PDB file of C-alpha atoms and ligand atoms in Angstrom:
ATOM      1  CA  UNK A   1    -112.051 113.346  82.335  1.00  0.00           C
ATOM      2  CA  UNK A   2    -115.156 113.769  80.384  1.00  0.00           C
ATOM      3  CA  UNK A   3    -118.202 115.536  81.813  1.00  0.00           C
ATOM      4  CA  UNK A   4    -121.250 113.899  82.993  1.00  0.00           C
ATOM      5  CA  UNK A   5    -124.311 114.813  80.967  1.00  0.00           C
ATOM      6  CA  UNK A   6    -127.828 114.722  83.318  1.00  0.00           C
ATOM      7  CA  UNK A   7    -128.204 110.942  82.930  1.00  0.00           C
ATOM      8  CA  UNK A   8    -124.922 110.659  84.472  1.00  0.00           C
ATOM      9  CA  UNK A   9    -123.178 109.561  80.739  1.00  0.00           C
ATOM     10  CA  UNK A  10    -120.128 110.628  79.631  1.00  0.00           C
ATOM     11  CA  UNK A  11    -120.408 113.209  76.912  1.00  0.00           C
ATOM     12  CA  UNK A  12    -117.524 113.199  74.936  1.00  0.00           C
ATOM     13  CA  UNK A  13    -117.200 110.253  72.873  1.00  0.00           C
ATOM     14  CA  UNK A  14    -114.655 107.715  73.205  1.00  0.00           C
ATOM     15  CA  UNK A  15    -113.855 105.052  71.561  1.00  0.00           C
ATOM     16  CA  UNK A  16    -110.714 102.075  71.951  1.00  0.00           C
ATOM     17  CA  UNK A  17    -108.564 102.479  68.755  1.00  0.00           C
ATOM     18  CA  UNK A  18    -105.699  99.757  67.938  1.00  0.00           C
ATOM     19  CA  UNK A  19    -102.557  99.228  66.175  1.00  0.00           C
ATOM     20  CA  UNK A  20    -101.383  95.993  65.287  1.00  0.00           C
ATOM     21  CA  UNK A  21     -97.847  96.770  63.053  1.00  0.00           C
ATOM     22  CA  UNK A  22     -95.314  94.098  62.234  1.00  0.00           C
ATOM     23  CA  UNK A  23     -92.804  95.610  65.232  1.00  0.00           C
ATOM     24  CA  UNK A  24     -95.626  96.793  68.116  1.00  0.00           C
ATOM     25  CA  UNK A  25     -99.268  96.584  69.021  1.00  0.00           C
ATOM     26  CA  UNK A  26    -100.403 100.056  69.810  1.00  0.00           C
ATOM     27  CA  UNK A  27    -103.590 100.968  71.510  1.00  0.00           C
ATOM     28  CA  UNK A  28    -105.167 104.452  73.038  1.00  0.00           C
ATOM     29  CA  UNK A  29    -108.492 106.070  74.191  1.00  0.00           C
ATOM     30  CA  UNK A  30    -109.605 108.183  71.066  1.00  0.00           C
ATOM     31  CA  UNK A  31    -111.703 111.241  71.537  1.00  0.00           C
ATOM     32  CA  UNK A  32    -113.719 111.284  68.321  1.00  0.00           C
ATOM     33  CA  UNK A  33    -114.506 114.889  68.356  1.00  0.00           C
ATOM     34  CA  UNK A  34    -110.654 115.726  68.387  1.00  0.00           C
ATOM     35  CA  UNK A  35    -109.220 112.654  67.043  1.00  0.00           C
ATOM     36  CA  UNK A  36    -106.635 112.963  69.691  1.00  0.00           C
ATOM     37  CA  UNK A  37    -105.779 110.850  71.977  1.00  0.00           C
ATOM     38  CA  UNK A  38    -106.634 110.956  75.816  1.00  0.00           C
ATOM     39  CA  UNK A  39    -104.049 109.894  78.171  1.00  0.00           C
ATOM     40  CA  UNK A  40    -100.723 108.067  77.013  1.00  0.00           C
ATOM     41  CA  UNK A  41    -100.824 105.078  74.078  1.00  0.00           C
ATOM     42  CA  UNK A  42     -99.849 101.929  75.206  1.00  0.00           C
ATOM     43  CA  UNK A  43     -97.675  99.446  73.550  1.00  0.00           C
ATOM     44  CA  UNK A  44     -96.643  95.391  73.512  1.00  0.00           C
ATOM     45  CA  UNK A  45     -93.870  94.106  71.354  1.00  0.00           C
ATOM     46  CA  UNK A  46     -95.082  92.266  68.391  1.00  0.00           C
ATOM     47  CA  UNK A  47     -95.012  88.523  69.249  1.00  0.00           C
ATOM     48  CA  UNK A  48     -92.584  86.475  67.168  1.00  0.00           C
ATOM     49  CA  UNK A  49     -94.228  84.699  65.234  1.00  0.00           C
ATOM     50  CA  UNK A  50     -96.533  86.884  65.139  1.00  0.00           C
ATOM     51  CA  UNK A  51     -99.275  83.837  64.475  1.00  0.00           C
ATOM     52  CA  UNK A  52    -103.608  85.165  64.708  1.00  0.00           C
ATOM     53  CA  UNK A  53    -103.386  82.944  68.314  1.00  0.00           C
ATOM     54  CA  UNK A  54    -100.185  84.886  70.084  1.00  0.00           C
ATOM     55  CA  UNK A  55    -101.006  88.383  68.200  1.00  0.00           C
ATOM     56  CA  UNK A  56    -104.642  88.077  69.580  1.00  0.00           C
ATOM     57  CA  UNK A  57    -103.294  87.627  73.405  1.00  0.00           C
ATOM     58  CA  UNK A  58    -100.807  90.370  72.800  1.00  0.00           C
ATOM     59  CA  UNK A  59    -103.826  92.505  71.767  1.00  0.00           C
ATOM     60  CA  UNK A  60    -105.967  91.659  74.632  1.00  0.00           C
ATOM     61  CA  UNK A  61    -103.211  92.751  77.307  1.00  0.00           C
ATOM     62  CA  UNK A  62    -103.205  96.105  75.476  1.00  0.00           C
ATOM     63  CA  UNK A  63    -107.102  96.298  75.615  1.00  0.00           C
ATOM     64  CA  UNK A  64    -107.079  95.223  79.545  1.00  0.00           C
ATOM     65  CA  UNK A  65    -104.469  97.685  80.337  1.00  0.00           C
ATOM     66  CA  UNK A  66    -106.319 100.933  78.445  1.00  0.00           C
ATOM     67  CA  UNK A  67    -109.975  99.641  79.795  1.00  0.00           C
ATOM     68  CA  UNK A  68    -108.179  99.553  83.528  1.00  0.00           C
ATOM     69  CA  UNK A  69    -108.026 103.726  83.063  1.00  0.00           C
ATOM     70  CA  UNK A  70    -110.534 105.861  84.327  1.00  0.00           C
ATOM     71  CA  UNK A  71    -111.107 107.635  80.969  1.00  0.00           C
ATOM     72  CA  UNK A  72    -111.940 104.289  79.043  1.00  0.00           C
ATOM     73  CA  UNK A  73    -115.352 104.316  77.124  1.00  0.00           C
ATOM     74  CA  UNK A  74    -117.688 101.583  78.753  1.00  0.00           C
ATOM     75  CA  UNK A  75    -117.181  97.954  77.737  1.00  0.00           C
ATOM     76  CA  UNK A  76    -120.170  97.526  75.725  1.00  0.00           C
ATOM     77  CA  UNK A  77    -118.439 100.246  73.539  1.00  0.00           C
ATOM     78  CA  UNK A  78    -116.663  97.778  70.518  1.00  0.00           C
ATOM     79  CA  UNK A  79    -113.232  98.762  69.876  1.00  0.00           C
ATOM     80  CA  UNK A  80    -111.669  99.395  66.568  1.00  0.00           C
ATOM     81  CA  UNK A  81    -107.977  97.322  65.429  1.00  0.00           C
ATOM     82  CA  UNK A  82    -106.237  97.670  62.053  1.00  0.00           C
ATOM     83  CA  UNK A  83    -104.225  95.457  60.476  1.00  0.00           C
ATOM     84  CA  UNK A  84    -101.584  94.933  57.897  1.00  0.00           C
ATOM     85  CA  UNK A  85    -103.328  93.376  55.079  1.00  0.00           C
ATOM     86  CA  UNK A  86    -106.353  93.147  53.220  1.00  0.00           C
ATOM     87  CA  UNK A  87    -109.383  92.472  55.047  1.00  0.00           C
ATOM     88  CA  UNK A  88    -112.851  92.014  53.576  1.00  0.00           C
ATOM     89  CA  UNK A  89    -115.847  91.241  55.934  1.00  0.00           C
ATOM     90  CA  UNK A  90    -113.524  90.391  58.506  1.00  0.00           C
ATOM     91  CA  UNK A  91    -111.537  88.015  56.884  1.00  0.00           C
ATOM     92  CA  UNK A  92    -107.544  88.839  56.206  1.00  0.00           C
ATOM     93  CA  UNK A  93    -106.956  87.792  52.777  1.00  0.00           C
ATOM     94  CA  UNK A  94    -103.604  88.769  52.229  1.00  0.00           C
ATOM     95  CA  UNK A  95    -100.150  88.008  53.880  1.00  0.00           C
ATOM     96  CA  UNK A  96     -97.590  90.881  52.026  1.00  0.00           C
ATOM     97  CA  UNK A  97     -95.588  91.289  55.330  1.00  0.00           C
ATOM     98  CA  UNK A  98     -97.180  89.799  58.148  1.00  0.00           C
ATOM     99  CA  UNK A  99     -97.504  85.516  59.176  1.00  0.00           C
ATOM    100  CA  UNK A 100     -98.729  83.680  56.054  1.00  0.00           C
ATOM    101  CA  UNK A 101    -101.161  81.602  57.925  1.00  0.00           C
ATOM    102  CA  UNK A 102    -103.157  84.833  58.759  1.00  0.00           C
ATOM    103  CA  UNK A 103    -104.982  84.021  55.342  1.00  0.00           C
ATOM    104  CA  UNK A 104    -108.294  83.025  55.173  1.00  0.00           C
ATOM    105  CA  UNK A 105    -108.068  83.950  59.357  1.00  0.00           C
ATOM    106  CA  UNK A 106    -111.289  85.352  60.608  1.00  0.00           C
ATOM    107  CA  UNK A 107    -109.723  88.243  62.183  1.00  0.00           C
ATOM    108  CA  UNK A 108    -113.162  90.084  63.138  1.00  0.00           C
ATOM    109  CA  UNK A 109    -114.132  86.620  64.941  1.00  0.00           C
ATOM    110  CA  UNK A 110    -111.082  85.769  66.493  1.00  0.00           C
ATOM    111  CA  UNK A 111    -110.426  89.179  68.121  1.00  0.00           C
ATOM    112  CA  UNK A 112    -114.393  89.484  69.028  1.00  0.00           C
ATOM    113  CA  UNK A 113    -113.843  85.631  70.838  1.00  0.00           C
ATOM    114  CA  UNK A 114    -110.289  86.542  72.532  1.00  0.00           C
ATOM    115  CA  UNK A 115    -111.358  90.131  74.238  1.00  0.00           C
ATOM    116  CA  UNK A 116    -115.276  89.216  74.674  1.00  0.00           C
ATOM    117  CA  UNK A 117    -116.373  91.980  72.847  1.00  0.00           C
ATOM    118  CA  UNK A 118    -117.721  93.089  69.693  1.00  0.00           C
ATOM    119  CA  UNK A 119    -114.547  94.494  67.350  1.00  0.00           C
ATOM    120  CA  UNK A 120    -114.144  95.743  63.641  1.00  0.00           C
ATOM    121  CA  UNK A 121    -110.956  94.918  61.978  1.00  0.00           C
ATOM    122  CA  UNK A 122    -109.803  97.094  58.840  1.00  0.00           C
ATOM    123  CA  UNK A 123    -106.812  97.363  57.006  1.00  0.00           C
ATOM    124  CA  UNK A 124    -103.903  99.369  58.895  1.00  0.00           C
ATOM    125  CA  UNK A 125    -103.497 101.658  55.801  1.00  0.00           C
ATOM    126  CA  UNK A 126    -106.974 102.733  55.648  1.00  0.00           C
ATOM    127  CA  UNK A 127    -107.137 103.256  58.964  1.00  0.00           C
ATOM    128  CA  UNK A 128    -104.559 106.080  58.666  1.00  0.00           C
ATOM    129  CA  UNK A 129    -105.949 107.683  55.768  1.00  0.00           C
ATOM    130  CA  UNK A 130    -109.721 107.831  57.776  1.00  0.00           C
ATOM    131  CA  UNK A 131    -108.201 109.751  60.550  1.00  0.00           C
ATOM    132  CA  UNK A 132    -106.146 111.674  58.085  1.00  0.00           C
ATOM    133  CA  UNK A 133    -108.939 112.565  55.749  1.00  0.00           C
ATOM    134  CA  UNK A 134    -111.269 113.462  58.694  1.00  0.00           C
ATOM    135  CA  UNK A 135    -108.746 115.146  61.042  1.00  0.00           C
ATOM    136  CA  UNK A 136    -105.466 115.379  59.995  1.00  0.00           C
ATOM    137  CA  UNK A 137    -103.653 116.775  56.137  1.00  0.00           C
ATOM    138  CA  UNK A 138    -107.093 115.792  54.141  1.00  0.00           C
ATOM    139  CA  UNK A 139    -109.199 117.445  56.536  1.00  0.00           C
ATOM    140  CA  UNK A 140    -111.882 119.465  54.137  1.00  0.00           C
ATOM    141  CA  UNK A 141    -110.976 118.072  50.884  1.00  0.00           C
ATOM    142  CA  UNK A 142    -113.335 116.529  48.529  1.00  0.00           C
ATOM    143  CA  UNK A 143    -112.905 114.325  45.420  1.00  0.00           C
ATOM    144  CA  UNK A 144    -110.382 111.669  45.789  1.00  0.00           C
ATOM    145  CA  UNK A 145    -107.970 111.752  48.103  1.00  0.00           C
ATOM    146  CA  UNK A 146    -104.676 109.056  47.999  1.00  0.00           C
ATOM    147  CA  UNK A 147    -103.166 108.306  51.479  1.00  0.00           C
ATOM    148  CA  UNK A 148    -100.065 106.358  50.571  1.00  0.00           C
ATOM    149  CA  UNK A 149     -97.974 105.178  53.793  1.00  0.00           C
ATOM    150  CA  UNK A 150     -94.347 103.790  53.058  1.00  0.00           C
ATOM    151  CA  UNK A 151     -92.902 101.580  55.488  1.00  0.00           C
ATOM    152  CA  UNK A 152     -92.028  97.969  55.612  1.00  0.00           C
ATOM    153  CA  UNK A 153     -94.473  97.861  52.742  1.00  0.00           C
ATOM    154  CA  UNK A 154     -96.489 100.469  50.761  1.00  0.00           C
ATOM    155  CA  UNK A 155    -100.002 100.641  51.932  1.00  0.00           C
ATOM    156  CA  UNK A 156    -102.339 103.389  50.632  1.00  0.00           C
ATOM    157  CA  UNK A 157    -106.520 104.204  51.454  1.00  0.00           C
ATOM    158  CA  UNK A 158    -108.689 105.407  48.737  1.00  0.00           C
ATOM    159  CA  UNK A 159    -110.674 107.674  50.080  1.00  0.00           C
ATOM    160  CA  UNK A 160    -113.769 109.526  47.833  1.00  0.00           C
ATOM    161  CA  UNK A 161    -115.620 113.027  49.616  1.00  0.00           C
ATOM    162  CA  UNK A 162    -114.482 111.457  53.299  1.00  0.00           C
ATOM    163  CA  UNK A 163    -115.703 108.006  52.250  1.00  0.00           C
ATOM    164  CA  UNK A 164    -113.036 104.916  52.664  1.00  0.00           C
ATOM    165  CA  UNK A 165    -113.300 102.727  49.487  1.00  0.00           C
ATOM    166  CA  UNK A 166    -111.664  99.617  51.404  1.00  0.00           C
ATOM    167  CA  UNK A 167    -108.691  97.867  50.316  1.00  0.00           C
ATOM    168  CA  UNK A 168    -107.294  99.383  47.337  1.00  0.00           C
ATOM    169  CA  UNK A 169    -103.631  97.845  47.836  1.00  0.00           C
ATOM    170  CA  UNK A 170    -101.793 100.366  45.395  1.00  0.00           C
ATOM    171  CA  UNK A 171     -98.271  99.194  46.980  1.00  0.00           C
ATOM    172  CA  UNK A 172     -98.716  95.903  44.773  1.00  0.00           C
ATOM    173  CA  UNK A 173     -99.123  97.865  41.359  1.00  0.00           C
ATOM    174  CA  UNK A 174     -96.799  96.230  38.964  1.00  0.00           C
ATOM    175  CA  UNK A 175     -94.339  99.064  37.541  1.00  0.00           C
ATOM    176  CA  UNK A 176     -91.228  98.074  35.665  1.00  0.00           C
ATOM    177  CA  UNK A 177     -91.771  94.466  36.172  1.00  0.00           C
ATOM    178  CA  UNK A 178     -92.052  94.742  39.702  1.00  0.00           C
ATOM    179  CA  UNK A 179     -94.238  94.899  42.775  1.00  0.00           C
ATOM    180  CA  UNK A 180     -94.147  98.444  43.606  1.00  0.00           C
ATOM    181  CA  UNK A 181     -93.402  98.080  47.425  1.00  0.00           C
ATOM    182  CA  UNK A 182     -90.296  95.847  46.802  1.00  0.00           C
ATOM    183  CA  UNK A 183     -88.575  98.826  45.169  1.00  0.00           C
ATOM    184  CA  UNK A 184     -90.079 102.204  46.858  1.00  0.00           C
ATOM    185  CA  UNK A 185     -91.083 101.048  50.706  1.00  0.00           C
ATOM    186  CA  UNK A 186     -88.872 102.978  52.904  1.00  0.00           C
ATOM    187  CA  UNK A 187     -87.328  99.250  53.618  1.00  0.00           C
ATOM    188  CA  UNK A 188     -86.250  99.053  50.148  1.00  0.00           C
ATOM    189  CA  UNK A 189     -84.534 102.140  50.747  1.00  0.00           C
ATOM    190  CA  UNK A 190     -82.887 100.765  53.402  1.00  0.00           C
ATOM    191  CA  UNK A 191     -82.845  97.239  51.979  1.00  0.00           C
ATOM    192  CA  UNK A 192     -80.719  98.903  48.959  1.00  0.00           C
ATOM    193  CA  UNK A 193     -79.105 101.125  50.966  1.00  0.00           C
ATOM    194  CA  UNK A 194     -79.762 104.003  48.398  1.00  0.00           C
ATOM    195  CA  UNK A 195     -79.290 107.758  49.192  1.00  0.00           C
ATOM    196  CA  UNK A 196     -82.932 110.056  49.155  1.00  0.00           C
ATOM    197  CA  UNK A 197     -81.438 111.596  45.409  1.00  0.00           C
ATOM    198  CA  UNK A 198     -82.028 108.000  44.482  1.00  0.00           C
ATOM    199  CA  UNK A 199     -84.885 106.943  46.435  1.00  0.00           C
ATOM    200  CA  UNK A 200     -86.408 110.060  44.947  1.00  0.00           C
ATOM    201  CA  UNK A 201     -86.505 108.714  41.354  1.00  0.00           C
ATOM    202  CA  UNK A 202     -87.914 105.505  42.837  1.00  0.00           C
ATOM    203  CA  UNK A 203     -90.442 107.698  44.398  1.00  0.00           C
ATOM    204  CA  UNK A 204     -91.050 109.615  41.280  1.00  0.00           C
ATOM    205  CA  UNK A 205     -91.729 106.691  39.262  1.00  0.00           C
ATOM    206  CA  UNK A 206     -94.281 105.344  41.464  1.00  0.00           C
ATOM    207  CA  UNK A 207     -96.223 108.290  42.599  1.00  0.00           C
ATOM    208  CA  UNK A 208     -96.409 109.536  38.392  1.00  0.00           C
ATOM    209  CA  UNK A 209     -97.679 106.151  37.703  1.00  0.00           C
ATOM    210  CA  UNK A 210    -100.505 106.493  40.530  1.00  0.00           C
ATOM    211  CA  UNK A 211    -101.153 109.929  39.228  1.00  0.00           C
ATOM    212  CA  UNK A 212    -101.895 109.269  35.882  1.00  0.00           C
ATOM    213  CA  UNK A 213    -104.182 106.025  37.088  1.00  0.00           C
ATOM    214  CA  UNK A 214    -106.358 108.218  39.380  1.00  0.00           C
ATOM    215  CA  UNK A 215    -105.772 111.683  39.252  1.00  0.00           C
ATOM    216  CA  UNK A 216    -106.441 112.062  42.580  1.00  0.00           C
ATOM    217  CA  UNK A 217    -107.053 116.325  44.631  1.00  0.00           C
ATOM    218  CA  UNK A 218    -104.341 114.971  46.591  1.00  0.00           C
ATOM    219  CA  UNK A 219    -101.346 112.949  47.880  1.00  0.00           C
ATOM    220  CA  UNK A 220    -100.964 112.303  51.468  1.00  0.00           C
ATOM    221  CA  UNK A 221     -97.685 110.171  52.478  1.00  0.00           C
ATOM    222  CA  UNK A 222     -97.486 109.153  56.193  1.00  0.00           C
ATOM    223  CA  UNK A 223     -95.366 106.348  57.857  1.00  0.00           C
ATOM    224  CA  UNK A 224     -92.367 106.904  59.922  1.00  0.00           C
ATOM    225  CA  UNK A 225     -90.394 107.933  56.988  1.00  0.00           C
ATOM    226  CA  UNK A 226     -92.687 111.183  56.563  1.00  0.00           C
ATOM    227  CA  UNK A 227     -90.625 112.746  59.635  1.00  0.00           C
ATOM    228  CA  UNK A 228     -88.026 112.961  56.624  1.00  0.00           C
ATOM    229  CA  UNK A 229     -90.449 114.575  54.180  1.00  0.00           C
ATOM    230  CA  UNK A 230     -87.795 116.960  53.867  1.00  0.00           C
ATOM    231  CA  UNK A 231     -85.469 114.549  52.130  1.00  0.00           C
ATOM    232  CA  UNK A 232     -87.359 113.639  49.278  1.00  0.00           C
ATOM    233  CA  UNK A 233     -90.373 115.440  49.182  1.00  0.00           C
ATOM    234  CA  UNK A 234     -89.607 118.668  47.475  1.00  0.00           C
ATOM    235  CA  UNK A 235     -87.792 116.269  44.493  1.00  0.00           C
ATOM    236  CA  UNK A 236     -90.745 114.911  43.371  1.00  0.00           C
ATOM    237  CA  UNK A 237     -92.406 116.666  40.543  1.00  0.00           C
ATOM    238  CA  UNK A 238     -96.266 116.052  39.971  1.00  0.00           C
ATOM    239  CA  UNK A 239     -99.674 118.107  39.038  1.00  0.00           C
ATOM    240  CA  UNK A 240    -101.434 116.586  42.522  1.00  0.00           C
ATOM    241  CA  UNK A 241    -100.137 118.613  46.202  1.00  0.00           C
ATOM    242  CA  UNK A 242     -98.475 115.983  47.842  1.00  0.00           C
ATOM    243  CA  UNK A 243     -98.401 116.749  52.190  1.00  0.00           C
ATOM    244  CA  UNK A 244     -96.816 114.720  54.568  1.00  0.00           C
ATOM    245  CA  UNK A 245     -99.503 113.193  57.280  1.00  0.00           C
ATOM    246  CA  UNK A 246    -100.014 115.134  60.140  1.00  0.00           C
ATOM    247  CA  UNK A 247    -101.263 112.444  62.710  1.00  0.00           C
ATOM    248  CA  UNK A 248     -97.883 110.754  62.751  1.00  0.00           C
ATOM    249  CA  UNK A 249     -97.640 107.707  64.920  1.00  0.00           C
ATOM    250  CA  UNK A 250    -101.084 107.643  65.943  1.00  0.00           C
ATOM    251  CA  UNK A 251    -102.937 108.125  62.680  1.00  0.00           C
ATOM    252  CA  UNK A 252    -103.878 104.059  62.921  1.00  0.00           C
ATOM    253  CA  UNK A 253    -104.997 104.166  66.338  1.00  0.00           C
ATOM    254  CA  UNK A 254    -107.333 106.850  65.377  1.00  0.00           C
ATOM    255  CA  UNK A 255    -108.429 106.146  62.132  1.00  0.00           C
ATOM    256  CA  UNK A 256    -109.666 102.476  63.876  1.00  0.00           C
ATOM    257  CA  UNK A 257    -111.910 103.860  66.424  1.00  0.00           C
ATOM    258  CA  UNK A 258    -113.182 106.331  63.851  1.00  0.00           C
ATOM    259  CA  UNK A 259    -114.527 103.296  61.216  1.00  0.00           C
ATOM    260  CA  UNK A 260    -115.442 101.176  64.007  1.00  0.00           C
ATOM    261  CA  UNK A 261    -117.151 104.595  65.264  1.00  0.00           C
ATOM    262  CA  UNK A 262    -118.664 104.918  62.020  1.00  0.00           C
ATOM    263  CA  UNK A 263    -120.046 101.465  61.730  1.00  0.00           C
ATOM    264  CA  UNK A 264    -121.604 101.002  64.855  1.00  0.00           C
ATOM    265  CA  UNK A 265    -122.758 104.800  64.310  1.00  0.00           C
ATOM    266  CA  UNK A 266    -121.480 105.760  67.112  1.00  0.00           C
ATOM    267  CA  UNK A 267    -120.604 109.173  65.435  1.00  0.00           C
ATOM    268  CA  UNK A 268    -121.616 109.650  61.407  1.00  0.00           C
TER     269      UNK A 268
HETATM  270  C1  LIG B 301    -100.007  95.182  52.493  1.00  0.00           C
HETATM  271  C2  LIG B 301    -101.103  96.155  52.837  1.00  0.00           C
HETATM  272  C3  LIG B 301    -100.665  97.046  53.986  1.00  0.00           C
HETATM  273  C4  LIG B 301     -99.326  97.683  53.683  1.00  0.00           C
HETATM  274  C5  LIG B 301     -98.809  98.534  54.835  1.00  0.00           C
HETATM  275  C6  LIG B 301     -98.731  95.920  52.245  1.00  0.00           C
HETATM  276  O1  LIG B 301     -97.711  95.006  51.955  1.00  0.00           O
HETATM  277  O2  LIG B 301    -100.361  94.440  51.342  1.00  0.00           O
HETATM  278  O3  LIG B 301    -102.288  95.476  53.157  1.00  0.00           O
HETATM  279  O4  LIG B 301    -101.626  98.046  54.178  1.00  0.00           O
HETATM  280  O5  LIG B 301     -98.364  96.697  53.378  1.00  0.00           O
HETATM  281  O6  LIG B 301     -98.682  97.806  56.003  1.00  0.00           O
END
């Protein structure tokens, strides 16, 4: 529990960080300071379809359940939510993976209406990189930093001396004729059924290309398949360190209580 200050306020700060992913909606209480997570995270199946109206009353059970614990921040406290797709001022304007009619769908709005409190939505990707960047693999390093997360798709954060430069989208590059994602997401892999030798040379293609566009300090990959870094990392051959993520599973839970943290300057 966190200590009372004279005033009788909690003094570590916490903030409500969630996960909305194409499989689960994940939420937990987020100690800023740490970027851990206090007590367990909490999780609701997708819905299917997975539509703004039935995703938003999926997320509100997960908000209800982590505000019923003890340690939740108070409700005047706006919680943060990422998202799988591009989302300026609010708005998603993208559909890579996720319902098409989520386009044009004011997300920011629709979540603030459904839970009854004030939200900010960013994109699920640069959540992760935030909390990776500020307290996970990137911790300390300045200049640009590339947080590339392969999954279902490729999602990736730009992130210049700890600041987020929102939706860069570098899984749709065009390389070879094709949208990057469709050929090195870790479903591709699977999709194609490849071994890691040849997902490797997918992999090498696309992070050379990226390379040579930004020249980024460093690569960061997270997404499940980084708990097999092993397989492929050590094949790929380029100038920039390339790490695995180091806040796993939770690194979009965190990194959306961080920015909406950040915004409501909660914490700098
Ligand atoms: C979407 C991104 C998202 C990424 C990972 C891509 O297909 O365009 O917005 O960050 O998948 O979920």
């Amino acid at each position: 529990m966190p200590k009372d200050d004279k005033a009788g306020k909690k003094s570590s700060k916490t903030v409500i960080g969630i996960d909305i992913g194409g499989t689960g909606i994940k939420g937990g209480i987020v100690d800023l300071k740490s970027g851990q997570l206090i007590g367990d995270r909490f999780r609701i199946d997708t819905p299917r379809p997975a539509t703004p109206e039935a995703v938003a009353e999926v997320l509100a059970q997960v908000v209800a359940e982590l505000d019923s614990r003890p340690q939740a921040p108070g409700k005047d406290v706006p919680v943060g939510i990422d998202f799988p797709a591009i989302i300026s001022h609010g708005v998603a304007r993208s559909a890579a993976n996720v319902d098409p009619s989520w386009i044009g769908t004011d997300v920011d709005k629709l979540f603030t209406e459904r839970i009854g409190r004030k939200v900010h939505v960013l994109n699920d990707a640069d959540a992760a990189g935030l909390a990776e960047v500020r307290y996970g693999a990137g911790k300390g390093v300045d200049g640009v930093v590339l947080v590339i997360t392969l999954g279902t798709g490729i999602g990736s954060a730009f992130i210049m001396d700890g600041k987020l430069v929102p939706n860069a989208e570098l899984g749709h590059l065009e390389i070879d004729g094709f949208d990057a994602e469709s050929k090195a997401s870790a479903s591709a892999r699977e999709r194609d059924g490849i071994d890691w030798e040849e997902y490797s040379v997918r992999l090498q293609r696309y992070f050379s290309h990226v390379e040579f566009l930004f020249s980024p300090e460093l690569f960061i990959v997270g997404g499940g398949i980084s708990k097999r870094s092993e397989d492929f990392l050590p094949a790929l051959k380029l100038q920039t360190p390339i790490v695995t993520a180091k806040l796993r599973n939770n690194a979009g839970i965190v990194g959306a209580a961080l920015q909406v943290a950040i915004s409501d300057k909660i914490i700098k």
